[in-house]
Structures are given as C-alpha cells and as structure tokens.
XYZ file of C-alpha atoms in Angstrom:
230
model
C 51.714 -22.837 59.450
C 52.135 -19.049 59.766
C 49.707 -18.423 56.917
C 47.175 -20.745 58.478
C 47.437 -18.895 61.777
C 46.878 -15.588 59.998
C 43.743 -16.957 58.364
C 42.333 -18.163 61.664
C 43.099 -14.815 63.255
C 41.269 -13.028 60.410
C 37.954 -14.866 61.082
C 37.573 -13.443 64.651
C 36.576 -9.873 63.646
C 33.856 -11.235 61.335
C 32.352 -13.322 64.139
C 32.355 -10.334 66.475
C 30.662 -8.194 63.806
C 27.930 -10.819 63.329
C 27.445 -11.042 67.069
C 27.206 -7.264 67.304
C 24.579 -7.208 64.527
C 22.604 -9.914 66.292
C 22.740 -8.005 69.564
C 21.703 -4.783 67.841
C 18.770 -6.516 66.168
C 17.781 -8.065 69.500
C 18.039 -4.667 71.194
C 15.831 -3.072 68.538
C 13.272 -5.838 68.989
C 13.311 -5.245 72.722
C 12.837 -1.520 72.149
C 9.803 -2.218 69.978
C 8.427 -4.557 72.591
C 8.912 -1.910 75.280
C 7.138 0.639 73.072
C 4.213 -1.756 72.560
C 4.091 -2.396 76.284
C 4.141 1.341 76.955
C 1.320 1.887 74.460
C -0.679 -0.868 76.140
C -0.145 0.756 79.530
C -1.272 4.131 78.146
C -4.342 2.507 76.629
C -5.109 0.882 79.967
C -4.704 4.208 81.731
C -7.039 5.878 79.226
C -9.646 3.157 79.730
C -9.307 3.558 83.475
C -9.761 7.329 83.234
C -12.898 6.878 81.115
C -14.400 4.429 83.599
C -13.480 6.719 86.492
C -15.178 9.627 84.723
C -18.265 7.490 84.226
C -18.236 6.501 87.892
C -17.889 10.173 88.911
C -20.842 11.043 86.686
C -22.966 8.277 88.217
C -21.982 9.356 91.723
C -23.052 12.922 90.944
C -26.362 11.648 89.584
C -26.793 9.510 92.695
C -26.100 12.500 94.936
C -28.653 14.563 93.007
C -31.146 11.718 93.409
C -30.488 11.596 97.135
C -31.006 15.356 97.395
C -34.271 15.088 95.489
C -35.312 12.201 97.712
C -34.537 14.341 100.774
C -36.699 17.148 99.425
C -39.493 14.720 98.682
C -39.232 13.357 102.208
C -39.594 16.906 103.543
C -42.580 17.428 101.258
C -44.134 14.200 102.509
C -43.605 15.262 106.103
C -45.218 18.647 105.445
C -48.090 16.945 103.644
C -48.504 14.543 106.586
C -48.664 17.437 109.048
C -51.157 19.268 106.865
C -53.165 16.074 106.497
C -53.329 15.628 110.278
C -54.303 19.248 110.722
C -57.066 18.955 108.143
C -58.288 15.695 109.635
C -58.563 17.340 113.060
C -60.386 20.262 111.540
C -62.651 17.903 109.640
C -63.466 16.069 112.873
C -64.389 19.324 114.583
C -66.557 20.358 111.632
C -68.336 17.005 111.568
C -69.040 17.248 115.274
C -70.392 20.777 114.819
C -72.513 19.603 111.903
C -73.940 16.743 113.949
C -74.755 19.104 116.800
C -76.531 21.569 114.514
C -78.347 18.781 112.706
C -79.557 17.429 116.027
C -80.616 20.900 117.082
C -82.599 21.327 113.871
C -84.210 17.918 114.347
C -85.138 18.850 117.901
C -86.883 21.925 116.593
C -89.095 19.746 114.464
C -92.020 21.186 112.525
C -93.714 24.218 113.969
C -97.078 23.421 115.362
C -100.153 25.375 114.403
C -100.123 27.128 117.769
C -96.457 28.180 117.404
C -97.135 29.418 113.905
C -100.123 31.428 115.095
C -98.014 32.824 117.938
C -95.320 33.927 115.492
C -97.915 35.570 113.266
C -99.233 37.510 116.215
C -95.829 38.928 117.154
C -95.153 42.522 116.356
C -92.630 43.370 113.687
C -90.020 44.707 116.171
C -90.156 41.431 118.111
C -89.778 39.429 114.924
C -86.807 41.579 113.941
C -85.281 41.088 117.397
C -85.593 37.310 117.159
C -84.255 37.334 113.590
C -81.283 39.383 114.737
C -80.612 36.873 117.521
C -80.648 34.031 114.993
C -78.281 35.946 112.675
C -75.939 36.591 115.598
C -75.882 32.865 116.321
C -75.046 32.175 112.669
C -72.180 34.680 112.715
C -70.413 32.566 115.296
C -69.791 29.993 112.531
C -68.516 32.465 109.934
C -64.891 31.366 110.592
C -65.589 27.824 109.389
C -63.660 27.111 106.163
C -66.165 25.858 103.615
C -63.345 24.635 101.361
C -61.759 22.389 103.979
C -62.977 19.200 102.326
C -61.671 20.252 98.911
C -58.311 21.096 100.468
C -58.200 17.734 102.187
C -58.854 15.896 98.908
C -56.224 18.009 97.129
C -53.559 17.360 99.763
C -54.406 13.664 99.790
C -53.816 13.492 96.026
C -50.512 15.370 96.393
C -49.457 12.987 99.145
C -50.170 9.964 96.956
C -48.204 11.548 94.088
C -45.219 12.212 96.379
C -45.287 8.649 97.691
C -45.345 7.299 94.126
C -42.455 9.567 93.126
C -40.438 8.435 96.153
C -40.945 4.799 95.156
C -39.695 5.608 91.649
C -36.618 7.334 93.090
C -35.927 4.343 95.326
C -36.003 2.059 92.271
C -33.721 4.438 90.331
C -31.302 4.596 93.246
C -31.115 0.794 93.427
C -30.447 0.594 89.660
C -27.664 3.186 89.885
C -26.064 1.362 92.804
C -26.141 -1.910 90.851
C -24.612 -0.170 87.816
C -21.776 1.247 89.928
C -21.017 -2.190 91.353
C -20.996 -3.711 87.858
C -18.656 -1.011 86.529
C -16.321 -1.447 89.496
C -16.169 -5.186 88.896
C -15.546 -4.744 85.159
C -12.868 -2.151 85.867
C -11.048 -4.447 88.290
C -11.254 -7.384 85.863
C -9.909 -5.266 83.001
C -7.021 -3.947 85.107
C -6.043 -7.423 86.307
C -6.342 -8.925 82.823
C -4.241 -6.178 81.232
C -1.688 -6.239 84.031
C -1.161 -9.962 83.584
C -0.434 -9.465 79.904
C 1.963 -6.581 80.602
C 3.644 -8.536 83.392
C 4.234 -11.519 81.114
C 5.710 -9.325 78.383
C 7.926 -7.606 80.943
C 9.217 -10.918 82.281
C 9.948 -12.189 78.751
C 11.788 -9.005 77.765
C 13.738 -8.942 81.015
C 14.758 -12.583 80.557
C 16.016 -11.829 77.049
C 17.926 -8.771 78.199
C 19.365 -10.481 81.267
C 19.665 -14.192 80.475
C 20.525 -15.163 84.026
C 18.141 -12.747 85.652
C 14.451 -12.820 86.384
C 12.134 -9.820 86.455
C 8.487 -9.436 87.297
C 5.953 -6.651 87.797
C 4.038 -6.310 91.024
C 0.731 -4.436 90.988
C 0.613 -1.527 93.375
C -2.370 -1.622 95.708
C -3.485 0.456 98.651
C -2.528 -2.287 101.078
C 0.965 -3.060 99.714
C 3.725 -0.860 98.174
C 4.539 -1.271 94.504
C 7.337 -3.548 93.346
C 9.499 -3.175 90.300
C 11.689 -5.226 88.043
C 13.908 -7.572 89.966
C 17.039 -9.379 88.713
C-alpha cells in the first residue's frame, strides 16, 4: 500500500508540468494574436493617415479653386463696370452721330445760287469760314474712335470669364463629391476594421480570463473611449 501511494504521489509533478507547458503554449499563442492585432491597428492607422493626407490635399485644392473663383468674380465685376461705362459712352456717341447726320442731311445739296455765292467770296472770307468749320470739328477731337473695338474686346473677355467660372463651379462640385465619398469610405473602413479587432480582442480576453468578458469601445467625439472590461 505504501508503494502504491508513492507511485500516485509521483504522477502529480508530471501533470503540473504538462499543465504548465499547455499554459505557456497558450500564452505564446495569445502573444502572437496580440502582435497580429497590433499590426492590424498600425495598418489601420497608416491607412487613416493616407486618407487624411488625401483629404488635406483636396481641401487645399478646393481652397485654391475658391480663391481663383473669387478673383474671377472680381474680374467679372470689373468687366461689368467697364461694359456699362462703354455702353454709356456708345450711347452718347450714337446720339452725337445721329445729330451730326441729321445736320448734314439738313444741309442738303448746295444750290446753284449758293455755289455761285461761295465762288464769289474773297479768299479771306473763305478762309474765315473754313477756320470756323475746323473749330467746330475740334470740339469732337476727344471722341475715342476705338470705343467700339474696346467694347467688342471687353465683351469677349466677359464671355470667357463667365465660361471659366462655370468650369470652376463644375470642378468645385466634383471635388466636394469626392471628399464626401472619401469620408464615407474612410468611416466604413474604420468601422469594418474595428469590428474585426474588437472580435479578436474579446476572444483573446475570454481565453486569458475564462470567467471574464472584455470588449473594445470605439472612441468618438461625442463619447469617451472605453477599454477592456472583465
């Protein structure tokens, strides 16, 4: 009976050694799982940083587009003012032209008597009348003969600016849509990855603490972050 008791007592250290090996193997597996989870978190962080960099780049491009749009708006306003100024000047010139045309029509064709009278005038009198006519013509020397060309040129520039503004509006809408798409993809990727990490964390925690339960809580702006809970 004594020998049998010694034999039974000798089996206990072997069982404890096997249990210790099992626990060590389980601990190593948990360590590997934690490392994989950590690598996944780092990969997620890297992907997030890349998307954030892309978003920053798009926001800078959008700001540059807005600045260009502002400058174009100023150019359009200046062109509008110039257009109004030229239109007013054109109206005045047309009125002056109509008045002079009417005056010329009222003169009509010189009659034979008027022509004979002019031929009978002395040279000094003819020079005096010619000088009076030249003086009348000098009053219109300030009229810009290129006003019509300038009006056409500014009209073409105005149309080009309007077309460019429409293109910028379309580009701005495309950039805004791209930002919204990237934001949605970023949020979906974060949630999808977090769910996988949370599941792995819960499984590892359950294996480490058989009677405990652990879960990850995503930290948001509205709620503080949670941690593992047993």
